[in-house]
Coordinates of C-alpha atoms and ligand atoms in Angstrom, one line a residue:
X605 CA -11.8 55.5 -22.5
X606 CA -11.3 54.7 -26.1
X607 CA -15.0 53.6 -27.0
X608 CA -14.7 51.3 -29.6
X609 CA -17.4 50.0 -32.6
X610 CA -16.0 46.6 -32.2
X611 CA -13.1 45.3 -29.5
X612 CA -11.3 41.6 -30.9
X613 CA -10.4 39.4 -27.7
X614 CA -7.8 37.1 -29.0
X615 CA -5.3 37.5 -31.8
X616 CA -5.7 34.4 -33.7
X617 CA -7.2 33.7 -37.1
X618 CA -10.6 34.4 -35.9
X619 CA -9.2 37.2 -34.0
X620 CA -7.3 39.2 -36.1
X621 CA -8.9 38.5 -39.5
X622 CA -12.2 39.5 -37.9
X623 CA -10.6 43.1 -37.1
X624 CA -9.4 43.3 -40.4
X625 CA -13.1 42.9 -41.6
X626 CA -14.4 45.2 -39.1
X627 CA -11.9 47.9 -40.0
X628 CA -12.4 47.3 -43.8
X629 CA -16.3 48.1 -43.1
X630 CA -15.8 50.8 -41.7
X631 CA -16.0 50.5 -38.0
X632 CA -13.5 51.4 -34.9
X633 CA -11.3 48.3 -33.9
X634 CA -9.4 47.5 -30.9
X635 CA -7.5 44.2 -30.6
X636 CA -6.7 42.0 -27.5
X637 CA -3.9 40.1 -27.4
X638 CA -2.1 38.9 -23.8
X639 CA 0.9 37.5 -25.8
X640 CA 3.2 39.7 -26.8
X641 CA 3.5 38.8 -30.1
X642 CA 0.3 38.6 -32.5
X643 CA -1.3 35.8 -34.3
X644 CA -2.7 33.1 -31.6
X645 CA -2.0 29.5 -31.3
X646 CA -1.4 29.5 -35.3
X647 CA 1.3 31.7 -35.9
X648 CA 3.6 31.3 -33.1
X649 CA 2.8 26.9 -31.8
X650 CA 0.7 25.9 -34.6
X651 CA 0.0 26.0 -38.3
X652 CA 3.3 27.9 -39.4
X653 CA 5.9 26.4 -36.9
X654 CA 4.8 22.9 -37.6
X655 CA 5.0 23.4 -41.4
X656 CA 8.7 25.1 -41.0
X657 CA 9.0 21.8 -39.5
X658 CA 7.1 19.9 -41.7
X659 CA 9.6 20.8 -44.4
X660 CA 12.5 20.5 -43.1
X661 CA 12.2 17.6 -42.1
X662 CA 11.2 16.7 -45.7
X663 CA 14.0 18.0 -46.9
X664 CA 16.5 16.5 -44.6
X665 CA 14.6 12.5 -45.6
X666 CA 15.2 14.0 -49.2
X667 CA 18.5 14.2 -48.9
X668 CA 19.1 11.7 -46.9
X669 CA 17.6 8.5 -48.5
X670 CA 16.0 9.6 -52.3
X671 CA 18.0 12.2 -53.5
X672 CA 20.6 9.0 -55.1
X673 CA 17.1 7.5 -56.9
X674 CA 17.3 11.3 -58.7
X675 CA 21.1 10.8 -59.1
X676 CA 22.3 13.0 -56.5
X677 CA 25.1 12.2 -54.9
X678 CA 26.6 14.1 -51.3
X679 CA 30.1 13.4 -50.8
X680 CA 30.3 13.0 -47.1
X681 CA 27.8 12.5 -44.9
X682 CA 24.5 14.4 -44.1
X683 CA 23.8 15.8 -41.0
X684 CA 20.8 17.4 -38.9
X685 CA 21.5 20.7 -37.3
X686 CA 19.1 20.6 -35.1
X687 CA 19.4 23.7 -33.9
X688 CA 19.7 25.8 -37.0
X689 CA 16.7 24.0 -38.2
X690 CA 14.7 25.0 -35.0
X691 CA 15.8 28.4 -35.3
X692 CA 14.8 28.7 -38.7
X693 CA 11.3 28.0 -37.6
X694 CA 11.1 30.8 -35.6
X695 CA 12.3 33.3 -37.8
X696 CA 9.2 31.9 -40.1
X697 CA 7.4 32.6 -36.8
X698 CA 8.8 36.1 -36.1
X699 CA 8.4 37.3 -40.1
X700 CA 4.3 35.7 -39.9
X701 CA 3.5 37.2 -36.5
X702 CA 5.1 40.9 -37.2
X703 CA 3.3 40.6 -40.8
X704 CA -0.5 40.9 -38.4
X705 CA 1.5 43.7 -36.5
X706 CA 1.4 45.6 -40.0
X707 CA -1.7 44.3 -41.1
X708 CA -2.9 46.4 -37.9
X709 CA -1.6 49.4 -38.1
X710 CA -2.2 49.4 -42.1
X711 CA -6.5 48.7 -41.4
X712 CA -5.9 51.5 -38.1
X713 CA -6.5 48.9 -35.7
X714 CA -5.7 50.2 -32.3
X715 CA -3.6 47.5 -30.4
X716 CA -3.4 46.6 -26.8
X717 CA -1.5 43.7 -25.4
X718 CA -2.7 42.5 -21.9
X719 CA -5.0 40.3 -20.6
X720 CA -9.2 41.2 -22.3
X721 CA -11.1 40.2 -18.8
X722 CA -14.7 41.6 -19.3
X723 CA -16.3 44.5 -16.3
X724 CA -19.4 44.2 -17.8
X725 CA -20.8 43.9 -21.4
X726 CA -19.5 46.6 -22.8
X727 CA -16.3 47.1 -20.9
X728 CA -13.2 45.4 -20.8
X729 CA -10.4 45.4 -18.5
X730 CA -7.0 45.4 -20.4
X731 CA -4.5 44.2 -17.7
X732 CA -0.8 44.2 -19.0
X733 CA 2.1 42.1 -18.0
X734 CA 3.6 45.3 -16.1
X735 CA 0.4 44.8 -14.3
X736 CA -1.5 48.4 -15.4
X737 CA -4.5 48.2 -16.5
X738 CA -7.0 50.5 -18.7
X739 CA -10.6 50.0 -18.9
X740 CA -12.1 50.9 -22.9
X741 CA -15.3 50.3 -23.9
X742 CA -17.1 48.3 -27.3
X743 CA -20.7 48.4 -28.3
X744 CA -19.6 45.0 -29.3
X745 CA -17.4 42.6 -28.4
X746 CA -15.8 39.4 -30.3
X747 CA -14.8 36.7 -28.2
X748 CA -11.3 34.2 -30.4
X749 CA -9.7 33.4 -27.1
X750 CA -8.4 30.1 -28.9
X751 CA -7.7 26.7 -27.4
X752 CA -5.1 25.0 -25.7
X753 CA -3.6 21.3 -25.5
X754 CA -6.1 18.9 -23.3
X755 CA -4.8 16.1 -21.7
X756 CA -6.0 13.6 -19.6
X757 CA -6.4 13.3 -16.0
X758 CA -4.4 11.5 -14.7
X759 CA -1.4 12.2 -16.9
X760 CA 1.0 15.3 -16.0
X761 CA 2.2 16.9 -18.6
X762 CA 5.9 18.0 -17.1
X763 CA 6.7 20.0 -20.3
X764 CA 10.3 18.4 -20.2
X765 CA 9.3 14.5 -21.2
X766 CA 5.4 14.3 -21.1
X767 CA 4.9 17.1 -23.8
X768 CA 2.2 19.0 -26.1
X769 CA 2.3 20.6 -29.1
X770 CA 4.1 23.4 -27.7
X771 CA 7.1 21.9 -26.4
X772 CA 7.3 19.0 -29.4
X773 CA 8.2 22.5 -31.9
X774 CA 11.3 23.6 -29.7
X775 CA 12.4 20.2 -28.5
X776 CA 16.5 20.8 -27.8
X777 CA 17.4 16.6 -29.4
X778 CA 16.1 14.5 -32.0
X779 CA 14.0 11.5 -29.1
X780 CA 15.5 8.3 -29.1
X781 CA 12.0 6.8 -29.0
X782 CA 8.6 9.2 -29.0
X783 CA 5.8 8.1 -27.9
X784 CA 2.9 9.4 -29.4
X785 CA -0.9 9.2 -27.4
X786 CA -3.6 10.2 -30.0
X787 CA -3.4 9.7 -33.4
X788 CA -5.0 12.9 -34.7
X789 CA -3.7 15.4 -36.7
X790 CA -0.8 16.5 -34.3
X791 CA 0.2 13.5 -33.5
X792 CA 0.9 12.7 -36.9
X793 CA 1.8 15.6 -38.6
X794 CA 4.7 16.1 -35.3
X795 CA 5.3 12.4 -34.8
X796 CA 6.1 12.4 -38.6
X797 CA 8.1 15.0 -38.4
X798 CA 10.9 13.7 -36.0
X799 CA 10.3 10.1 -37.5
X800 CA 12.4 11.5 -40.0
X801 CA 15.0 13.2 -38.0
X802 CA 15.8 10.0 -36.5
X803 CA 13.9 8.8 -33.5
X804 CA 11.7 6.3 -33.5
X805 CA 8.1 6.5 -33.1
X806 CA 5.4 4.6 -31.5
X807 CA 1.9 6.0 -32.0
X808 CA -0.8 4.7 -29.3
X809 CA -4.3 5.6 -30.8
X810 CA -7.6 5.1 -28.6
X811 CA -9.8 4.3 -31.5
X812 CA -9.8 1.3 -34.0
X813 CA -7.7 4.0 -37.1
X814 CA -5.6 6.8 -36.8
X815 CA -7.4 10.1 -38.1
X816 CA -10.9 8.5 -37.0
X817 CA -13.2 10.9 -38.1
X818 CA -11.8 11.1 -41.5
X819 CA -12.5 8.7 -44.6
X820 CA -11.6 5.1 -43.8
X821 CA -10.0 4.6 -47.4
X822 CA -7.4 8.1 -46.0
X823 CA -6.7 6.3 -42.5
X824 CA -5.9 3.2 -44.5
X825 CA -3.7 4.6 -47.0
X826 CA -1.8 6.5 -44.5
X827 CA -1.3 4.2 -41.8
X828 CA 0.1 2.2 -45.0
X829 CA 2.2 4.4 -46.0
X830 CA 3.7 5.4 -42.6
X831 CA 3.9 2.4 -41.7
X832 CA 6.1 1.7 -45.0
X833 CA 8.4 4.4 -42.5
X834 CA 8.6 2.4 -39.9
X835 CA 6.1 4.5 -37.5
X836 CA 4.5 1.9 -35.4
X837 CA 1.1 1.9 -34.6
X838 CA -1.4 1.0 -31.5
X839 CA -4.8 1.6 -32.6
X840 CA -7.9 -0.3 -30.0
X841 CA -5.4 1.0 -27.1
X842 CA -6.6 2.9 -23.9
X843 CA -3.9 5.0 -22.5
X844 CA -4.2 4.0 -19.1
X845 CA -0.9 5.7 -17.3
X846 CA 1.8 7.8 -18.1
X847 CA 4.7 8.0 -16.1
X848 CA 7.7 10.0 -16.0
X849 CA 10.5 8.2 -14.1
X850 CA 13.8 10.1 -15.6
X851 CA 14.6 9.5 -18.8
X852 CA 12.1 7.2 -19.6
X853 CA 8.5 7.7 -20.0
X854 CA 6.2 4.7 -19.7
X855 CA 3.0 4.3 -20.7
X856 CA 0.9 1.2 -20.1
X857 CA -2.4 0.9 -21.6
X858 CA -5.6 -2.0 -22.1
X859 CA -5.9 -3.3 -25.6
X860 CA -9.2 -4.7 -26.9
X861 CA -8.9 -7.7 -25.6
X862 CA -8.1 -5.7 -22.2
X863 CA -4.8 -7.2 -22.0
X864 CA -1.8 -4.1 -20.4
X865 CA 1.0 -3.2 -22.4
X866 CA 3.8 -1.2 -21.6
X867 CA 5.2 1.5 -23.9
X868 CA 8.9 3.0 -23.2
X869 CA 9.9 6.2 -24.8
X870 CA 12.2 8.9 -24.1
X871 CA 9.4 11.6 -24.7
X872 CA 5.7 11.2 -24.7
X873 CA 3.5 13.9 -26.7
X874 CA 0.2 14.2 -25.4
X875 CA -1.9 15.1 -28.5
X876 CA -5.2 14.1 -27.3
X877 CA -7.3 16.8 -28.5
X878 CA -7.5 20.8 -27.4
X879 CA -9.7 22.3 -25.0
X880 CA -11.6 26.0 -25.5
X881 CA -9.9 29.0 -23.4
X882 CA -11.1 31.2 -21.6
X883 CA -10.0 31.5 -18.5
X884 CA -9.1 34.9 -17.2
X885 CA -12.2 36.2 -19.3
X886 CA -15.0 36.6 -16.9
X887 CA -17.2 35.5 -19.4
X888 CA -19.9 35.8 -16.3
X889 CA -19.4 39.2 -15.5
X890 CA -20.9 39.9 -19.1
X891 CA -23.2 37.2 -18.7
X892 CA -21.9 35.2 -21.2
X893 CA -22.8 31.8 -21.3
X894 CA -20.6 28.2 -21.7
X895 CA -21.6 24.9 -22.1
X896 CA -20.8 22.1 -20.4
X897 CA -18.0 21.4 -22.9
X898 CA -16.1 24.9 -22.0
X899 CA -17.0 26.4 -25.6
X900 CA -18.9 29.7 -25.2
X901 CA -22.6 29.1 -26.6
X902 CA -23.0 31.0 -30.0
X903 CA -26.6 30.7 -31.8
X904 CA -26.5 30.5 -35.6
X905 CA -24.8 34.7 -35.9
X906 CA -22.1 33.2 -33.5
X907 CA -24.2 35.6 -31.3
X908 CA -23.4 34.8 -27.7
X909 CA -26.6 35.0 -25.4
X910 CA -25.6 38.6 -24.6
X911 CA -26.8 40.5 -27.8
X912 CA -23.8 42.7 -28.1
X913 CA -21.2 39.6 -28.1
X914 CA -20.3 37.7 -30.3
X915 CA -17.8 34.2 -30.4
X916 CA -15.8 33.0 -33.0
X917 CA -12.8 29.9 -33.8
X918 CA -11.7 27.0 -31.3
X919 CA -13.3 28.3 -28.4
X920 CA -16.5 27.6 -29.7
X921 CA -18.7 24.1 -31.4
X922 CA -16.9 22.5 -34.4
X923 CA -13.6 21.8 -36.1
X924 CA -10.9 23.4 -34.8
X925 CA -9.4 24.9 -38.2
X926 CA -7.4 28.5 -38.7
X927 CA -9.4 28.2 -42.1
X928 CA -12.7 27.8 -40.4
X929 CA -11.5 30.6 -37.9
X930 CA -11.4 33.3 -40.3
X931 CA -14.3 32.8 -42.0
X932 CA -15.5 33.1 -38.8
X933 CA -14.4 36.3 -37.9
X934 CA -15.4 37.5 -41.5
X935 CA -18.7 36.4 -41.1
X936 CA -18.9 38.2 -37.6
X937 CA -18.1 41.3 -38.7
X938 CA -20.2 41.9 -41.5
X939 CA -23.2 40.7 -39.3
X940 CA -22.1 43.2 -36.9
X941 CA -21.8 45.6 -40.5
X942 CA -25.6 44.8 -41.0
X943 CA -25.1 42.1 -43.8
X944 CA -26.3 38.5 -43.8
X945 CA -23.4 36.6 -44.8
X946 CA -23.4 32.8 -44.7
X947 CA -20.8 30.1 -44.1
X948 CA -21.0 26.1 -45.3
X949 CA -20.1 24.6 -42.9
X950 CA -19.9 20.8 -45.0
X951 CA -17.3 22.8 -47.4
X952 CA -14.7 23.5 -44.9
X953 CA -12.1 21.4 -46.0
X954 CA -9.7 19.4 -43.7
X955 CA -5.8 18.5 -44.5
X956 CA -3.6 16.9 -42.6
X957 CA 0.3 18.3 -44.1
X958 CA 2.2 14.5 -44.0
X959 CA 3.7 13.5 -46.5
X960 CA 1.4 11.7 -48.4
X961 CA -0.9 14.8 -47.8
X962 CA -4.2 14.1 -46.5
X963 CA -7.2 16.3 -47.7
X964 CA -11.1 16.4 -47.3
X965 CA -14.2 18.0 -47.6
X966 CA -18.3 16.9 -47.4
X967 CA -19.2 13.8 -46.6
X968 CA -17.4 10.8 -45.6
X969 CA -18.4 7.2 -47.4
X970 CA -19.2 6.5 -43.4
X971 CA -21.1 9.5 -42.9
X972 CA -23.5 9.1 -46.3
X973 CA -23.8 5.0 -45.3
X974 CA -25.0 6.7 -41.9
X975 CA -27.2 8.7 -43.7
X976 CA -28.6 6.6 -45.8
X977 CA -27.8 8.3 -48.9
X978 CA -27.4 6.3 -52.1
X979 CA -23.8 7.1 -53.3
X980 CA -21.5 6.3 -56.1
X981 CA -17.3 6.1 -55.6
X982 CA -15.4 7.5 -57.7
X983 CA -11.5 6.4 -56.7
X984 CA -7.8 7.1 -58.7
X985 CA -4.5 6.1 -57.9
X986 CA -2.0 8.1 -57.8
X987 CA 0.3 5.8 -59.1
X988 CA -0.9 6.2 -62.0
X989 CA -0.2 9.7 -62.9
X990 CA 3.1 10.6 -65.2
X991 CA 3.3 13.4 -62.0
X992 CA 3.7 11.1 -59.5
X993 CA 6.0 9.2 -61.7
X994 CA 8.2 11.7 -62.0
X995 CA 8.1 13.3 -58.9
X996 CA 8.3 10.0 -57.0
X997 CA 5.1 10.2 -55.0
X998 CA 2.6 7.3 -56.0
X999 CA 1.3 6.6 -52.5
X1000 CA -2.3 8.0 -52.5
X1001 CA -5.3 8.5 -54.5
X1002 CA -8.3 10.6 -54.5
X1003 CA -11.9 9.0 -54.2
X1004 CA -14.9 11.2 -55.1
X1005 CA -18.2 10.1 -53.7
X1006 CA -21.5 11.3 -55.7
X1007 CA -25.3 11.1 -55.0
X1008 CA -26.3 7.9 -57.2
X1009 CA -29.0 9.9 -58.4
X1010 CA -28.3 12.8 -59.1
X1011 CA -24.2 12.6 -59.9
X1012 CA -23.9 15.6 -57.2
X1013 CA -20.6 15.9 -55.8
X1014 CA -20.9 15.2 -52.2
X1015 CA -18.0 14.0 -50.6
X1016 CA -13.9 14.0 -52.1
X1017 CA -11.7 12.9 -50.4
X1018 CA -7.4 12.3 -51.3
X1019 CA -4.1 11.1 -50.0
X1020 CA -1.0 12.2 -52.0
X1021 CA 1.8 14.8 -53.0
X1022 CA -0.1 18.1 -53.0
X1023 CA -3.7 17.5 -52.4
X1024 CA -3.6 19.8 -49.5
X1025 CA -3.4 22.7 -52.0
X1026 CA -5.9 20.0 -54.9
X1027 CA -8.6 20.2 -52.0
X1028 CA -9.5 23.7 -53.3
X1029 CA -10.6 22.2 -56.7
X1030 CA -13.2 20.5 -54.5
X1031 CA -14.0 22.9 -52.5
X1032 CA -14.5 25.0 -55.7
X1033 CA -16.6 22.1 -58.1
X1034 CA -19.1 21.5 -54.1
X1035 CA -19.1 25.4 -53.9
X1036 CA -21.0 25.5 -57.9
X1037 CA -22.7 22.3 -57.0
X1038 CA -21.2 20.2 -59.8
X1039 CA -21.3 16.6 -60.9
X1040 CA -18.0 14.3 -61.2
X1041 CA -19.6 15.0 -64.9
X1042 CA -18.9 18.3 -64.7
X1043 CA -15.6 17.9 -63.7
X1044 CA -15.1 14.7 -66.2
X1045 CA -15.5 17.1 -68.6
X1046 CA -13.0 19.8 -67.5
X1047 CA -9.8 20.3 -69.5
X1048 CA -6.9 19.5 -66.5
X1049 CA -2.8 20.5 -67.3
X1050 CA -0.9 17.8 -68.2
X1051 CA 1.3 16.6 -66.2
X1052 CA -0.1 16.9 -63.4
X1053 CA -1.7 15.8 -59.6
X1054 CA -4.5 17.2 -60.5
X1055 CA -5.6 15.1 -63.4
X1056 CA -6.0 12.4 -60.1
X1057 CA -9.2 14.3 -59.7
X1058 CA -10.6 14.6 -63.0
X1059 CA -10.2 10.7 -63.2
X1060 CA -11.7 10.0 -60.4
X1061 CA -14.8 11.8 -61.6
X1062 CA -14.4 9.7 -64.5
X1063 CA -14.5 7.2 -62.5
X1064 CA -17.4 7.8 -60.5
X1065 CA -19.6 8.4 -63.9
X1066 CA -19.6 5.1 -64.9
X1067 CA -15.9 3.4 -64.6
X1068 CA -14.0 6.2 -67.8
X1069 CA -10.9 6.5 -66.1
X1070 CA -8.6 6.9 -69.0
X1071 CA -5.7 5.5 -67.5
X1072 CA -6.3 2.5 -65.4
Ligands
FAD61 P1 -6.3 30.7 -31.2 O1 -5.4 30.8 -32.5 O2 -6.0 30.1 -30.2 O3 -5.7 32.3 -30.8 C1 -6.5 32.5 -29.3 C2 -5.5 34.2 -28.7 O4 -6.8 34.5 -28.3 C3 -4.5 33.5 -28.2 O5 -2.9 34.3 -28.7 C4 -4.2 33.6 -27.5 O6 -2.8 34.4 -26.6 C5 -5.7 34.8 -26.6 N1 -6.3 35.0 -25.5 C6 -7.1 33.8 -25.0 N2 -7.8 34.5 -23.9 C7 -7.3 35.8 -24.2 C8 -7.9 36.6 -23.1 N3 -8.6 37.0 -22.6 N4 -7.0 38.3 -23.6 C9 -6.4 38.4 -24.7 N5 -5.5 37.4 -25.0 C10 -6.5 36.4 -25.3 N6 -5.4 24.5 -38.2 C11 -5.3 24.2 -39.5 O7 -6.4 24.9 -40.1 N7 -4.3 24.1 -40.4 C12 -3.0 23.7 -39.7 O8 -2.2 23.3 -40.0 C13 -3.2 23.5 -38.3 N8 -1.9 22.8 -37.6 C14 -1.7 23.5 -36.1 C15 -0.5 23.3 -35.7 C16 -1.0 22.8 -34.2 C17 0.5 22.4 -33.4 C18 -1.4 23.1 -33.3 C19 -1.7 22.9 -31.7 C20 -3.0 23.8 -34.3 C21 -2.8 23.7 -35.6 N9 -4.0 24.1 -36.0 C22 -4.2 24.0 -37.4 C23 -5.1 24.3 -35.5 C24 -5.4 26.1 -35.6 O9 -4.4 26.8 -34.8 C25 -6.2 27.0 -34.5 O10 -7.7 26.1 -35.4 C26 -6.2 28.2 -34.8 O11 -5.3 28.9 -34.0 C27 -7.6 28.9 -34.2 O12 -7.7 30.2 -33.8 P2 -8.6 31.2 -33.5 O13 -8.3 32.5 -33.6 O14 -9.6 31.0 -32.9 O15 -7.8 30.9 -31.5
NAD62 P1 -7.4 15.6 -32.5 O1 -8.7 15.6 -32.6 O2 -7.3 15.2 -34.3 O3 -6.9 13.9 -33.0 C1 -6.8 13.2 -31.6 C2 -6.7 11.9 -31.5 O4 -6.2 11.5 -29.9 C3 -8.1 10.9 -31.8 O5 -7.7 10.6 -32.8 C4 -8.5 11.0 -30.7 O6 -9.2 9.6 -30.8 C5 -7.5 10.1 -29.9 N1 -7.5 10.0 -28.5 C6 -8.2 10.8 -27.8 N2 -8.5 10.2 -26.5 C7 -7.5 8.9 -26.4 C8 -6.8 8.6 -25.3 N3 -7.7 8.3 -24.1 N4 -6.1 7.4 -25.5 C9 -5.6 7.6 -26.9 N5 -5.7 8.0 -27.6 C10 -7.1 9.2 -27.5 O7 -6.4 16.0 -31.8 P2 -5.3 16.7 -31.9 O8 -4.2 16.0 -33.1 O9 -4.7 16.8 -30.7 O10 -5.0 18.3 -32.6 C11 -6.1 19.1 -32.5 C12 -7.0 20.2 -33.0 O11 -5.9 20.9 -33.3 C13 -7.5 19.4 -34.1 O12 -8.5 20.0 -33.6 C14 -7.0 19.2 -35.1 O13 -8.1 20.1 -35.9 C15 -6.3 20.9 -35.4 N6 -5.0 20.6 -35.5 C16 -5.2 20.7 -37.4 C17 -4.3 20.9 -38.1 C18 -4.1 20.7 -39.6 O14 -5.0 21.4 -40.0 N7 -3.7 20.2 -40.7 C19 -2.9 20.0 -37.6 C20 -2.7 19.9 -36.4 C21 -3.9 20.3 -35.3

């Protein structure tokens, strides 16, 4: 029987990063993945394929609607080849997952394909798809088994007409009318993909605004822009039934006045969140406790109730984000190696990759109000930037929230072109506990979208923005 210092169960961004860091620290490491490809949700059916389709559909929309503004004329019709778009996406995924195999080899990590399940707290059974079993022994185990799409109790996800993100990433036709249940990250990103490709899209959201956990100003701006793109929204609607009638899906919901409203479409994307995945892990055999939400329960060291077993990523509490899982992977590897790592969860940024993009870090205005923290807000509109006018991306803003007394930056919320990348400046500033004054005195290259960060900082320090 092979023996390891660390066995990692699950090869998503949490698991594979944890394995690499363990190997870097000199720990003999194994990683177990039930699927034939490495990389988990993120690389196979999440971050990477969705971004590939967002990029492709963005090019298509530009060719259809915006090239002309730039003086580019396309003789003949701009045509969509969905099959080719999907096969490009598949090859991006393939290259990326192969990259993880390469990294496992390079770091001398033993990879096992099969379902990992605990026999006891130091032995893991690996059952291959061919029905062969083998057992390995591990001093420490990291559970990184991720998550699966959640649904509502009355919905039958038939994977044909009533689908989750996994099916939405590989549709063979553009829906005529896609109904999207849930105006969160997945609903808006994939809704926008199919809107650009020609579908009508209606987003049905339970809360009174889309992306309800982000700053309200971001919800408002994204709603405004997506409405201009002709996406329809039904907020404050509680879905009560979803029925596939053959070629049509009928969704019934009650609006905030209690009136029943009916929506009809040919596809219905259910994007109401994700749930932790522990099926088949046999956590019981090791004595590992789950909480009532089905998450593996961990302490501040991400250690389960069993001393030598840790858990990271989507299967534990907190934001379901690839970079959060990665931070936790490094954290646990370093903890096992005897180091004292640290994660500041307040500084894990959140991004929605619609266009314009939406990005946030730190506290929202709503949270500051709730926590009764006195704050100052400085906001700068993207349309006032030369860079935005040059590219034609004038929607959005940068908003900086600071402590009223000390000027320390407490939250940064952005909507606009490339803010997914711009948010890194805000994370760096907050990591070093910068004040708005600090940011306002840093030179930002002209013309860039980043100038909006400096201008918002100037606005937060007493109305000193220069270009509004
Ligand atoms: P996962 O990536 O879910 O990996 C878990 C792995 O464990 C899987 O490969 C699974 O097969 C394997 N596994 C489970 N049980 C066992 C077992 N018993 N034995 C062996 N293997 C097992 N996040 C972002 O930060 N940015 C984005 O842009 C983004 N886009 C997304 C788009 C979509 C459509 C979706 C669905 C998600 C997106 N996410 C994004 C979220 C992101 O994918 C997850 O937060 C991330 O993948 C979590 O990583 P993880 O390592 O915890 O788990
Ligand atoms: P989400 O939590 O982002 O959004 C779910 C939405 O569904 C919420 O707005 C919620 O209010 C709504 N909802 C819940 N129940 C409802 C109901 N009965 N009727 C109508 N609306 C309802 O979840 P998601 O979009 O499914 O994404 C799942 C996870 O994947 C998220 O945690 C997200 O962080 C992650 N993800 C991240 C990215 C990214 O970082 N860009 C992209 C995709 C997914």
